[in-house]
PDB file of C-alpha atoms in Angstrom:
ATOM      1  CA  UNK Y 269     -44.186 118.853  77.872  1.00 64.00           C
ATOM      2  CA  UNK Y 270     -45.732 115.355  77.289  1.00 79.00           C
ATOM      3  CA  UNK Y 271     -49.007 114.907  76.279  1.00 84.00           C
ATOM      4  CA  UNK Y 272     -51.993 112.107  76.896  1.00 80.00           C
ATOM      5  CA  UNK Y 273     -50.502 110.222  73.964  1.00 87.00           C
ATOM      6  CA  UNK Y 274     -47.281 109.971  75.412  1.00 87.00           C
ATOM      7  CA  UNK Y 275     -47.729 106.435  77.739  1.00 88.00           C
ATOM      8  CA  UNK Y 276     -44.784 104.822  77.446  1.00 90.00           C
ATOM      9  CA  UNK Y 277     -43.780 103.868  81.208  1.00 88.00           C
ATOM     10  CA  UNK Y 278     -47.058 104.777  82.568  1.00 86.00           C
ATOM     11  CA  UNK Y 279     -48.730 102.582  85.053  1.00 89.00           C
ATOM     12  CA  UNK Y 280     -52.070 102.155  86.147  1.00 86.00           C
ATOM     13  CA  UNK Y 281     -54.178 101.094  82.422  1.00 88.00           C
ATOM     14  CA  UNK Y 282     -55.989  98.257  82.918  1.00 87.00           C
ATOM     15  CA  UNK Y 283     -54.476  94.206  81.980  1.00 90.00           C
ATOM     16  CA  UNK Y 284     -53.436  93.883  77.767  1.00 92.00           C
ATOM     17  CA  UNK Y 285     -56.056  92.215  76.495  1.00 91.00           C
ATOM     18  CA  UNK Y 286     -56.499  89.775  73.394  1.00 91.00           C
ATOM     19  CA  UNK Y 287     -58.932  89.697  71.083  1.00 92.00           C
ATOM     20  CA  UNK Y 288     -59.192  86.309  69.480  1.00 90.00           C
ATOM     21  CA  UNK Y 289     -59.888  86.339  65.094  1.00 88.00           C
ATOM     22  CA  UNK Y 290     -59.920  90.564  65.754  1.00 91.00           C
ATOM     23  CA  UNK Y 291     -61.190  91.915  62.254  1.00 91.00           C
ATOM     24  CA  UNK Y 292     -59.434  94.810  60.659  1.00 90.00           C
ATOM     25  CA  UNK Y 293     -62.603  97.316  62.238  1.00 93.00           C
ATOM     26  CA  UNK Y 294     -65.462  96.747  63.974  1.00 93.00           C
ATOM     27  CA  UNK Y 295     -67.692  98.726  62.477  1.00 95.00           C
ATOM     28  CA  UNK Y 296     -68.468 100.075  59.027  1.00 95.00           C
ATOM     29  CA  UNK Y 297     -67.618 103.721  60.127  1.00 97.00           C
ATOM     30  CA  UNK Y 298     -64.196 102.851  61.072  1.00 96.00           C
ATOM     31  CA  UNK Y 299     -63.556 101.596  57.393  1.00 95.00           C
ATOM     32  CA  UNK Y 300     -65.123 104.648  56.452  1.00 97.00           C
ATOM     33  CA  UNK Y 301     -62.721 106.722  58.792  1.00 97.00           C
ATOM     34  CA  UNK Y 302     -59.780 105.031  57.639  1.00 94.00           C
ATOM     35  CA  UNK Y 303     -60.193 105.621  53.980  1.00 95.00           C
ATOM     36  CA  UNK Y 304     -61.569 109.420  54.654  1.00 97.00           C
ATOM     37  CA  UNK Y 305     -58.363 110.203  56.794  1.00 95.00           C
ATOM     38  CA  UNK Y 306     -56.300 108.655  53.766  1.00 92.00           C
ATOM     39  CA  UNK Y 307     -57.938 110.620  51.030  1.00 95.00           C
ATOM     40  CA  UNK Y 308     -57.648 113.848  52.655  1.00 96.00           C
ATOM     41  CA  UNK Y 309     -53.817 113.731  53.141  1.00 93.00           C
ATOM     42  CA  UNK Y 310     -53.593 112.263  49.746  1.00 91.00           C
ATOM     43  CA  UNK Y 311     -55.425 115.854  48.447  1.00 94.00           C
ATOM     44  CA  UNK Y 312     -53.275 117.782  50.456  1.00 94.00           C
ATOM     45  CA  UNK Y 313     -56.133 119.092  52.992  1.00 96.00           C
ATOM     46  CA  UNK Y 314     -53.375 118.494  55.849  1.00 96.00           C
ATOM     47  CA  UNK Y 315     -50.458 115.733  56.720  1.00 92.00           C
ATOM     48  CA  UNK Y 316     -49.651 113.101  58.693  1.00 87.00           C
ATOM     49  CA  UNK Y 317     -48.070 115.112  61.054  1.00 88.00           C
ATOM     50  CA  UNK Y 318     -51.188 117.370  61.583  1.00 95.00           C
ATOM     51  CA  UNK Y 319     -53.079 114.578  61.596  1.00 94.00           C
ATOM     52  CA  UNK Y 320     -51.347 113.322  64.983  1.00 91.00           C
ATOM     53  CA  UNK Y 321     -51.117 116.551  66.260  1.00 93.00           C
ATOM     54  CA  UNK Y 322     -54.711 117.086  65.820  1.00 96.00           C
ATOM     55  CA  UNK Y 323     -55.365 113.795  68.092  1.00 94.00           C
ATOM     56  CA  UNK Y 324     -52.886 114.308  70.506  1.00 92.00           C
ATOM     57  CA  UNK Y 325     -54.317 118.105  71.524  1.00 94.00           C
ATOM     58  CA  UNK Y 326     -57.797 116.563  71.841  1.00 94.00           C
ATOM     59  CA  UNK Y 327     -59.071 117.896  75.718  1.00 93.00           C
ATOM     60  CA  UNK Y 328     -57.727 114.841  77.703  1.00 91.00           C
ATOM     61  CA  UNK Y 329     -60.566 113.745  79.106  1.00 92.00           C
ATOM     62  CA  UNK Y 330     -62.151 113.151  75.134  1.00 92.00           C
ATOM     63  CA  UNK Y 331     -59.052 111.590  74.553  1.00 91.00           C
ATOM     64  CA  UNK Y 332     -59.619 108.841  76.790  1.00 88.00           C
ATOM     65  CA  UNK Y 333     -63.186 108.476  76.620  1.00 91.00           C
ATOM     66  CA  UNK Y 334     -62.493 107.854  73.135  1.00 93.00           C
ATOM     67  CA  UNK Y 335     -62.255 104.513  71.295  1.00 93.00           C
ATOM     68  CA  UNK Y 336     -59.330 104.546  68.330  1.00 93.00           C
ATOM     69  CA  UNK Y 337     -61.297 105.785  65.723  1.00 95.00           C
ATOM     70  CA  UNK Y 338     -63.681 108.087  67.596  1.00 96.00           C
ATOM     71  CA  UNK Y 339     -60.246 109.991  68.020  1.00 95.00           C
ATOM     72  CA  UNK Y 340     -59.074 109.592  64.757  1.00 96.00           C
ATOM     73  CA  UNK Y 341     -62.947 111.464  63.296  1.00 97.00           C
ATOM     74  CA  UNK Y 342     -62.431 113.661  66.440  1.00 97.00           C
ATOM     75  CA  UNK Y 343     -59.102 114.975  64.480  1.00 97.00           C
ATOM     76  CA  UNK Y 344     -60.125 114.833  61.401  1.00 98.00           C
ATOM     77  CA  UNK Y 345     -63.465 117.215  62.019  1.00 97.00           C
ATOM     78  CA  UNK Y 346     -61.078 119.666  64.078  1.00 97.00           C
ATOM     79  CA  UNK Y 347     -59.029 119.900  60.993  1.00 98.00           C
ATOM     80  CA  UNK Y 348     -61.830 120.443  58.899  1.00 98.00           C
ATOM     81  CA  UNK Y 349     -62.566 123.281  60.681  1.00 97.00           C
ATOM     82  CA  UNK Y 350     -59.078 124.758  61.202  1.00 97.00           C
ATOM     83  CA  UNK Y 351     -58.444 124.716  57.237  1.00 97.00           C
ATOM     84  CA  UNK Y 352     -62.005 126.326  56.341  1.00 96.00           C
ATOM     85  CA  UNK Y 353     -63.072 123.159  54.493  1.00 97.00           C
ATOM     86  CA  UNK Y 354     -65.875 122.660  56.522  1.00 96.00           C
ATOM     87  CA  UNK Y 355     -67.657 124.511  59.770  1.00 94.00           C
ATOM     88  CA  UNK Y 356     -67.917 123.498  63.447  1.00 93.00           C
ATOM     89  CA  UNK Y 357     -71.532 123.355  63.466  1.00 93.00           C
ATOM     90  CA  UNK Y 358     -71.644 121.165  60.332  1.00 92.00           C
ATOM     91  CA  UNK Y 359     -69.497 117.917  61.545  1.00 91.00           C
ATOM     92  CA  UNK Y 360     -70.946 118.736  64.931  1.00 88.00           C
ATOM     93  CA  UNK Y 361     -73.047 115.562  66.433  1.00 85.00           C
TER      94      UNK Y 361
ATOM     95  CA  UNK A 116     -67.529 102.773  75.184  1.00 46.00           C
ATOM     96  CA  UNK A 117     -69.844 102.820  72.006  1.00 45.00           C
ATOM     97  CA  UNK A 118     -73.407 101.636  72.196  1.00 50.00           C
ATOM     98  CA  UNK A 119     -75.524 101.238  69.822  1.00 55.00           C
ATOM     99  CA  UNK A 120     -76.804 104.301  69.756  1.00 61.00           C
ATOM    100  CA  UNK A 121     -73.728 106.166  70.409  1.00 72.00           C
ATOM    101  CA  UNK A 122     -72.302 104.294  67.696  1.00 74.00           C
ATOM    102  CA  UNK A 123     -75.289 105.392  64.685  1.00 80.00           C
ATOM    103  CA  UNK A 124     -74.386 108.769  66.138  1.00 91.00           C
ATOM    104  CA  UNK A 125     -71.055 108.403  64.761  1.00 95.00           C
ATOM    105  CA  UNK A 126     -71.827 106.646  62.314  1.00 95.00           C
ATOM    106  CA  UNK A 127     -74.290 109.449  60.333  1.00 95.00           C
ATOM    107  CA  UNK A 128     -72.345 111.630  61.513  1.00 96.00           C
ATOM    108  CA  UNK A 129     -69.321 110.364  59.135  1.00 97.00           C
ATOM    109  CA  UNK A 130     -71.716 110.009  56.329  1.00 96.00           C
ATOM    110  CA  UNK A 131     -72.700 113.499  57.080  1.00 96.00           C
ATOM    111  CA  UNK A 132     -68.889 114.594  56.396  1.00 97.00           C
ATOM    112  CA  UNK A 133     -68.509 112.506  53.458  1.00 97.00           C
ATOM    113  CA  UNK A 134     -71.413 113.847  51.571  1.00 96.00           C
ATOM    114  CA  UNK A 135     -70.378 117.586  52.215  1.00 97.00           C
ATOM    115  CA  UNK A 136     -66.925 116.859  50.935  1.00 97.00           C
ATOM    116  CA  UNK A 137     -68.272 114.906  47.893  1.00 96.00           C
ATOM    117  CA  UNK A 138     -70.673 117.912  47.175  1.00 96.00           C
ATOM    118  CA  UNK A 139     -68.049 120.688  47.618  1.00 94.00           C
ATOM    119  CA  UNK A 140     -65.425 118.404  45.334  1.00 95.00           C
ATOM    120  CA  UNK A 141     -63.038 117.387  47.708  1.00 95.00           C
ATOM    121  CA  UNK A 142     -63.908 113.532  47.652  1.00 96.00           C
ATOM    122  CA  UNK A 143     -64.486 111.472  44.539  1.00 94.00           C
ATOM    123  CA  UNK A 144     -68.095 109.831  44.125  1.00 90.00           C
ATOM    124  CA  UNK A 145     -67.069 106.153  45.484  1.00 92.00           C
ATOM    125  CA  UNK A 146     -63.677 107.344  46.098  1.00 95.00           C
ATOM    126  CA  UNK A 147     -64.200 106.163  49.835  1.00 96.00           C
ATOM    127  CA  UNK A 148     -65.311 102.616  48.785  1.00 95.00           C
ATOM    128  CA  UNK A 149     -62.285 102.410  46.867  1.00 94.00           C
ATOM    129  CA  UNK A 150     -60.027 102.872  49.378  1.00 92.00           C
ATOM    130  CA  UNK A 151     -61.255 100.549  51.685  1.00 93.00           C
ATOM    131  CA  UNK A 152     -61.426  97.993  49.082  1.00 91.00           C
ATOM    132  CA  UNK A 153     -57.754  98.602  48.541  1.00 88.00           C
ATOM    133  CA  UNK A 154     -56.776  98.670  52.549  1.00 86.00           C
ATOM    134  CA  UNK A 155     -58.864  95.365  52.449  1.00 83.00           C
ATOM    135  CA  UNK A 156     -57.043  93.530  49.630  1.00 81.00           C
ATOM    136  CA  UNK A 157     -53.362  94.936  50.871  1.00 79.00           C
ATOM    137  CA  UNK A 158     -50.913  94.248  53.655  1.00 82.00           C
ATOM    138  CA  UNK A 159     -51.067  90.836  55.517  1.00 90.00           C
ATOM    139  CA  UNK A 160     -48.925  88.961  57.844  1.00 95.00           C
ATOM    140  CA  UNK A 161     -48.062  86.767  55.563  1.00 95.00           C
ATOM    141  CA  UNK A 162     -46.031  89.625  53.105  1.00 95.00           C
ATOM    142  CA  UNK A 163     -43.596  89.787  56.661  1.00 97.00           C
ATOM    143  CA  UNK A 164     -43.475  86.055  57.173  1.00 98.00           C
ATOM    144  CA  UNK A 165     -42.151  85.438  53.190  1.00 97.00           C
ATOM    145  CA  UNK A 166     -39.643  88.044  54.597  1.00 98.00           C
ATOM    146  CA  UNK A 167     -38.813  85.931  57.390  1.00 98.00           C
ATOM    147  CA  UNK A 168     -39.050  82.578  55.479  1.00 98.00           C
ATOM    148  CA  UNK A 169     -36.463  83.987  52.720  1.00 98.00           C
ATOM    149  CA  UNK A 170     -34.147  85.170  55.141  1.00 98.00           C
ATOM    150  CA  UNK A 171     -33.738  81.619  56.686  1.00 98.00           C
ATOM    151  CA  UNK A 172     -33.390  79.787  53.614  1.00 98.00           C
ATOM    152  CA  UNK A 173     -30.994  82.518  52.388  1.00 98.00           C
ATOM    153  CA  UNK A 174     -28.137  84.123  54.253  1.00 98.00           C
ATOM    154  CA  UNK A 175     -27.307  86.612  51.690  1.00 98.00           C
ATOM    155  CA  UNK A 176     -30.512  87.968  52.191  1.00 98.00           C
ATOM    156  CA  UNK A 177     -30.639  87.741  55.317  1.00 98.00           C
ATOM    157  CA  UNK A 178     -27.405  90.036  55.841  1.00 98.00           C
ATOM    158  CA  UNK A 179     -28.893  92.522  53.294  1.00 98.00           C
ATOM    159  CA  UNK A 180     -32.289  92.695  55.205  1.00 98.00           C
ATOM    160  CA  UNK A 181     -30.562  93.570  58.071  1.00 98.00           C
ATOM    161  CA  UNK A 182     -28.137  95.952  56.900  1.00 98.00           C
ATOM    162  CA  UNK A 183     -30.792  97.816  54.841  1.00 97.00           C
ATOM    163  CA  UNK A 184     -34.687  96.463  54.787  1.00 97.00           C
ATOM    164  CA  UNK A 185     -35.780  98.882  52.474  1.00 95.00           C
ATOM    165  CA  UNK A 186     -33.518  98.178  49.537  1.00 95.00           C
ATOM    166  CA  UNK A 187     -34.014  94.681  49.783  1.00 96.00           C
ATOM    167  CA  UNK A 188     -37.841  94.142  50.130  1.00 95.00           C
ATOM    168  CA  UNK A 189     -38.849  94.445  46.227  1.00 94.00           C
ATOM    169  CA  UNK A 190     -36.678  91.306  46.117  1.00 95.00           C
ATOM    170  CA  UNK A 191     -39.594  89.513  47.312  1.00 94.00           C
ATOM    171  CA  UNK A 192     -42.208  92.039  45.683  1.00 92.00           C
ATOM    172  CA  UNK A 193     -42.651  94.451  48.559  1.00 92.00           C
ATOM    173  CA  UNK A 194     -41.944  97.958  49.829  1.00 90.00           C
ATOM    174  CA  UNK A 195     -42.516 100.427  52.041  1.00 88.00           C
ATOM    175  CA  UNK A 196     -43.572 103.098  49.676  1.00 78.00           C
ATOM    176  CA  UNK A 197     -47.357 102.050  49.120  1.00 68.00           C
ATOM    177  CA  UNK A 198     -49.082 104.084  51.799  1.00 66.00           C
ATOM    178  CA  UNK A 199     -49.054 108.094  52.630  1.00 63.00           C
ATOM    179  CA  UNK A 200     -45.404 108.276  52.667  1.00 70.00           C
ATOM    180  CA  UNK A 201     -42.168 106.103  52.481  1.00 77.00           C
ATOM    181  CA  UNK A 202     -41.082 104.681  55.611  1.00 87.00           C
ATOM    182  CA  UNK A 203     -37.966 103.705  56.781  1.00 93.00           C
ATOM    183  CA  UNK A 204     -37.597  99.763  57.936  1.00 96.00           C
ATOM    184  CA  UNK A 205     -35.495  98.274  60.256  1.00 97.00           C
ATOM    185  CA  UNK A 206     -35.632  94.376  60.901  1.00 98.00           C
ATOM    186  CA  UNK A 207     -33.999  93.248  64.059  1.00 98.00           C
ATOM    187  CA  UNK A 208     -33.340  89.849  64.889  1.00 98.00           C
ATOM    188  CA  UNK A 209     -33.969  87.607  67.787  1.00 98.00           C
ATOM    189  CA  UNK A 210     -30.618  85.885  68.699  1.00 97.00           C
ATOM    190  CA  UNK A 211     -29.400  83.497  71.832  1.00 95.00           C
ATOM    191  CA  UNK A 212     -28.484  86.979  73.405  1.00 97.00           C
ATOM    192  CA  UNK A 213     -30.970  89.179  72.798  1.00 98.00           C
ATOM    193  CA  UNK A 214     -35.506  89.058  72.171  1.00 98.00           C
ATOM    194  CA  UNK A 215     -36.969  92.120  70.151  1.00 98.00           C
ATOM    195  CA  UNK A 216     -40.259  93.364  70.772  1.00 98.00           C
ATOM    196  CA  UNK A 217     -41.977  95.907  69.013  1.00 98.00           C
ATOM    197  CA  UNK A 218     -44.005  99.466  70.288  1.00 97.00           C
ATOM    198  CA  UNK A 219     -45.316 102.609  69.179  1.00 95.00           C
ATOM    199  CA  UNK A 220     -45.559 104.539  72.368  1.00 93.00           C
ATOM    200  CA  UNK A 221     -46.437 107.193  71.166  1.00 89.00           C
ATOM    201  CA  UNK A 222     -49.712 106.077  69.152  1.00 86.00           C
ATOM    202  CA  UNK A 223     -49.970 103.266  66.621  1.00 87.00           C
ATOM    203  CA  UNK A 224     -46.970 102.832  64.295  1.00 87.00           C
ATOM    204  CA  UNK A 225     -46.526  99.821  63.039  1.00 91.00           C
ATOM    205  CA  UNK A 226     -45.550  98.163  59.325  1.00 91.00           C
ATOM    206  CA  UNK A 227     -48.812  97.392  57.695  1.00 87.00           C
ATOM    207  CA  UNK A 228     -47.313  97.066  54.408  1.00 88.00           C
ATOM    208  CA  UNK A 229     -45.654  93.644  55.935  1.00 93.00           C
ATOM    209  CA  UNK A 230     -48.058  92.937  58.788  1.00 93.00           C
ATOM    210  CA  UNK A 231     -51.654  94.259  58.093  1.00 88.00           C
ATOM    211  CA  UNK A 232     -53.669  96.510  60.227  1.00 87.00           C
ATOM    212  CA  UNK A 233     -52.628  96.273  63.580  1.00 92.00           C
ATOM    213  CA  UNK A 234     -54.473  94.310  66.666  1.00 94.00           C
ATOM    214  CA  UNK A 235     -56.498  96.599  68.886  1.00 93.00           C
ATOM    215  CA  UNK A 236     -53.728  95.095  72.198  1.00 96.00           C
ATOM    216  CA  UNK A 237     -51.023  96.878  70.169  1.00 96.00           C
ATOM    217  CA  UNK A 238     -52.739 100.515  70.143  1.00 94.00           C
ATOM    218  CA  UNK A 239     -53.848  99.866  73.810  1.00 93.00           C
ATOM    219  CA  UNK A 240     -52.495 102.267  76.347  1.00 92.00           C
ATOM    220  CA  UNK A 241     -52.032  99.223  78.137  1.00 94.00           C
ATOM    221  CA  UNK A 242     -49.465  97.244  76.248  1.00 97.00           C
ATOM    222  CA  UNK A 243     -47.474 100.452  74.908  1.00 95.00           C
ATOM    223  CA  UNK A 244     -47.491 101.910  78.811  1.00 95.00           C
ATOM    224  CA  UNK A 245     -45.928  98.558  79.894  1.00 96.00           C
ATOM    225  CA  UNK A 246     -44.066  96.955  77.649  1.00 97.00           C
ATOM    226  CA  UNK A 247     -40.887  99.754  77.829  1.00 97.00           C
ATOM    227  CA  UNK A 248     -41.281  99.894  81.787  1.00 95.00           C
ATOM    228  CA  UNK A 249     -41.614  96.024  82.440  1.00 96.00           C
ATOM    229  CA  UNK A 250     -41.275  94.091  79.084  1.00 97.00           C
ATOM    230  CA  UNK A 251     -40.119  90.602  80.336  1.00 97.00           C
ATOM    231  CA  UNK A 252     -43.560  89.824  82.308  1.00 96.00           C
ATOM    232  CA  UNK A 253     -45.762  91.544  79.377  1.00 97.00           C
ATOM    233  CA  UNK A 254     -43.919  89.067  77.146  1.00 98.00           C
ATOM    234  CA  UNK A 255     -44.600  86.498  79.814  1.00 96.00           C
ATOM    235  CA  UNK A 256     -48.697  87.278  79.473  1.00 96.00           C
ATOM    236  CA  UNK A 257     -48.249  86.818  76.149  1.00 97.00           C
ATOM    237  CA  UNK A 258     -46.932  83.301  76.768  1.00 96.00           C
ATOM    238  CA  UNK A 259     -43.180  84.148  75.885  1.00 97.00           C
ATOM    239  CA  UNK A 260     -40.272  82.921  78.629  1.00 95.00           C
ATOM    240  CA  UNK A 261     -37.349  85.040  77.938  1.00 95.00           C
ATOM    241  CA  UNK A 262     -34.620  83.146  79.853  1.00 95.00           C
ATOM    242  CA  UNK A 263     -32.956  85.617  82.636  1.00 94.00           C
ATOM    243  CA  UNK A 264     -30.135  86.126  80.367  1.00 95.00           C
ATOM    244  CA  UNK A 265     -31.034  86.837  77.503  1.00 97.00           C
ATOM    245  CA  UNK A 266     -31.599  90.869  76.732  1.00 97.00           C
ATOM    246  CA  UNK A 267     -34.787  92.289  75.886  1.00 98.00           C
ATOM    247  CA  UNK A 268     -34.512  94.931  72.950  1.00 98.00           C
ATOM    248  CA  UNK A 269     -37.989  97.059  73.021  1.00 98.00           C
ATOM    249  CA  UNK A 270     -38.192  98.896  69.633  1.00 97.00           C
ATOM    250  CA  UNK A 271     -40.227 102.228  69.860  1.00 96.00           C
ATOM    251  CA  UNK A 272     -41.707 103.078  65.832  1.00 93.00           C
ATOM    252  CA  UNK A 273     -42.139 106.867  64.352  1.00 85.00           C
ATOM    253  CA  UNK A 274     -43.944 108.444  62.082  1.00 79.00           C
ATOM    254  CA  UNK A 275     -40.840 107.772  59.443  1.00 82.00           C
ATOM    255  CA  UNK A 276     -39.628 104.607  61.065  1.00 89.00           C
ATOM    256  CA  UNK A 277     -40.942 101.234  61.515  1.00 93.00           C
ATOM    257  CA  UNK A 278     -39.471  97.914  62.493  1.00 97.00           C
ATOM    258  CA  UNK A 279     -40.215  94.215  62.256  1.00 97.00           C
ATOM    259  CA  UNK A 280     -38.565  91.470  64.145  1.00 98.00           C
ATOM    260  CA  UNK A 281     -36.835  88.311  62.381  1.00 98.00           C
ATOM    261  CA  UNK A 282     -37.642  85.666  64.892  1.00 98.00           C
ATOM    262  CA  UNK A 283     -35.587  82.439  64.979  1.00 98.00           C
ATOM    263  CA  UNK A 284     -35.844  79.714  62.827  1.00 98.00           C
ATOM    264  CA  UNK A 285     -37.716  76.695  64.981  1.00 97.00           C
ATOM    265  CA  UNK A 286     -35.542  73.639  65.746  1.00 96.00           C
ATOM    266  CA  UNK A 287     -36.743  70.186  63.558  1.00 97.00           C
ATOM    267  CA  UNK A 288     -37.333  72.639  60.624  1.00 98.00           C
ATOM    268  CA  UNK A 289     -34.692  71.929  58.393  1.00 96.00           C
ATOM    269  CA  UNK A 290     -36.911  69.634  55.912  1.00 97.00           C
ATOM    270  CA  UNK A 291     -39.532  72.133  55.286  1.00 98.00           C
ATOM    271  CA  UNK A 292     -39.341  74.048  52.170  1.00 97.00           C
ATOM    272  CA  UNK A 293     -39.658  78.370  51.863  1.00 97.00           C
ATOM    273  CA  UNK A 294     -43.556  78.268  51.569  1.00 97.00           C
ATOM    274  CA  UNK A 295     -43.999  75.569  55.051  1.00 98.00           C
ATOM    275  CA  UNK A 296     -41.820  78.275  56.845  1.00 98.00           C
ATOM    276  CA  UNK A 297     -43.706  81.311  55.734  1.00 98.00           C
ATOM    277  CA  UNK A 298     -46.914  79.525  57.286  1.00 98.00           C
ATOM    278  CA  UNK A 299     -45.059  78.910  60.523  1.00 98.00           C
ATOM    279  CA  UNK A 300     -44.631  82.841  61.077  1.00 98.00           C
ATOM    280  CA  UNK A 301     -47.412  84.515  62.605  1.00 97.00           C
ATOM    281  CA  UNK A 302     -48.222  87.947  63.176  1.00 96.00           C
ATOM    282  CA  UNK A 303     -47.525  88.020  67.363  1.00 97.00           C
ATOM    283  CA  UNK A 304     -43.719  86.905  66.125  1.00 98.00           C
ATOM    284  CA  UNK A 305     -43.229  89.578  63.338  1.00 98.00           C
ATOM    285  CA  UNK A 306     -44.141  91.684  66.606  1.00 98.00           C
ATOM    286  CA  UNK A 307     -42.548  90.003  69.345  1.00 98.00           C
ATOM    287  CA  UNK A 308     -45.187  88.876  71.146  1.00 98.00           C
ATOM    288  CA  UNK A 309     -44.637  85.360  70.234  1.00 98.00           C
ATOM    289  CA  UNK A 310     -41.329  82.981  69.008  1.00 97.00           C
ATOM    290  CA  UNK A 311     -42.347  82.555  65.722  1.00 97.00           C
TER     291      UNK A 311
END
């Protein structure tokens, strides 16, 4: 079965849009994100592949109320928790 | 979408993580900083467009970059092995008979080794929802006429497998040297998204 991720020939998004002189993030946290996400797979805390799973099972409707890197800490906190590294109630908001 | 507030939320909520890793010796002290220093000072568009520049002053090259990207890239100083893993490249070229265009339907693959972090209209549900289903007139938004008969070649990236497009050489270019045709190349045509 497909999941939320899975868009290609879906209709009904809203228009493409451009965004002129876009910088690599918006925020600081997204830099942060980035690099986090990178050092845990470098250490071996979980892979690529777990790493897109872990996005791709979010509940649908946090998937799409999401921005890009709201999903990406959204993974990265469940898979926190699923390897024991660090609890639910600690990453929690 | 985030607010302000939503987005400090976030925001301490990442430092938050970072600390407890750093305390419990699963993060370096300034390991983070480091990376993003590194992202910051690595792939560009401009490491694709010497790709493209090299393989119109050079048919040899060219004919290798096609037949096998990977082996050929340290010829100009690049690869494919610099982030988590090693990913496979394929360059496809735009020809009278046939425009590439680029997609990751499935999230956000894409060759930042040769292009840089990718623009926010390429992860969009938007563009990789449409462009398989209805490519010519998302080309067309993007200001690019693909005549009737010429084919439209939409290339969907993996995990392992990523893909840049070689776009055609501009007419009236055949004075300029290797480094004036690297600057012609932008980003939207290592994608698709644009001629050149």
């Amino acid at each position: 079965m497909s999941r939320i991720n899975d868009v290609g020939g879906m209709t009904g998004f809203p228009a493409i849009v451009e965004e002129p002189d876009e910088p690599r993030f918006h925020e600081d946290w997204e830099a942060h994100v980035f690099a986090l996400n990178g050092a845990l797979i470098k250490r071996g805390i979980y892979n690529l592949d777990e790493f897109r799973d872990a996005q791709e099972r979010l509940p649908v409707a946090e998937f799409l109320g999401s921005s890009y890197y709201e999903r990406w800490f959204a993974a990265i906190t469940t898979l926190l928790a699923e390897k024991g590294v660090l609890a639910r109630e600690e990453t929690a908001p | 979408m985030s607010g302000e507030h939503h987005s400090s939320d976030i925001s301490a909520r990442v430092r938050r993580v970072e600390a407890l890793l750093e305390e419990r010796g699963l993060l370096g002290p300034g390991e983070i900083d480091q990376r993003i220093d590194e992202f910051a000072a690595g792939g560009t568009p401009a490491n694709g467009a010497r790709v493209v520049a090299r393989a119109w002053v050079d048919p040899g090259f060219r004919a290798r970059l096609l037949d096998d990207a990977n082996a050929v890239l340290p010829e100009v100083g690049l690869s494919m092995a610099g982030g988590l893993q090693e990913q496979r490249l394929k360059v496809v070229a735009n020809t009278d008979d046939v425009h590439n265009v680029l997609v990751c339907t499935l999230c956000s693959c894409y060759p930042i080794a040769l292009l840089g972090p990718s623009p926010s209209w390429y992860k969009s549900e938007a563009y990789r929802s449409r462009v398989v289903r209805d490519p010519r007139s998302v080309l067309a938004e993007f200001g690019v006429t693909v005549p009737p008969d010429t084919g439209i070649a939409v290339w969907d990236a993996s995990a392992e497998s990523r893909y840049m497009v070689l776009p055609r050489r501009p007419a009236g270019t055949d004075d300029l040297d290797e480094a004036e045709l690297t600057a012609l190349v932008t980003r939207r045509g290592l994608i698709g998204t644009a001629l050149v």
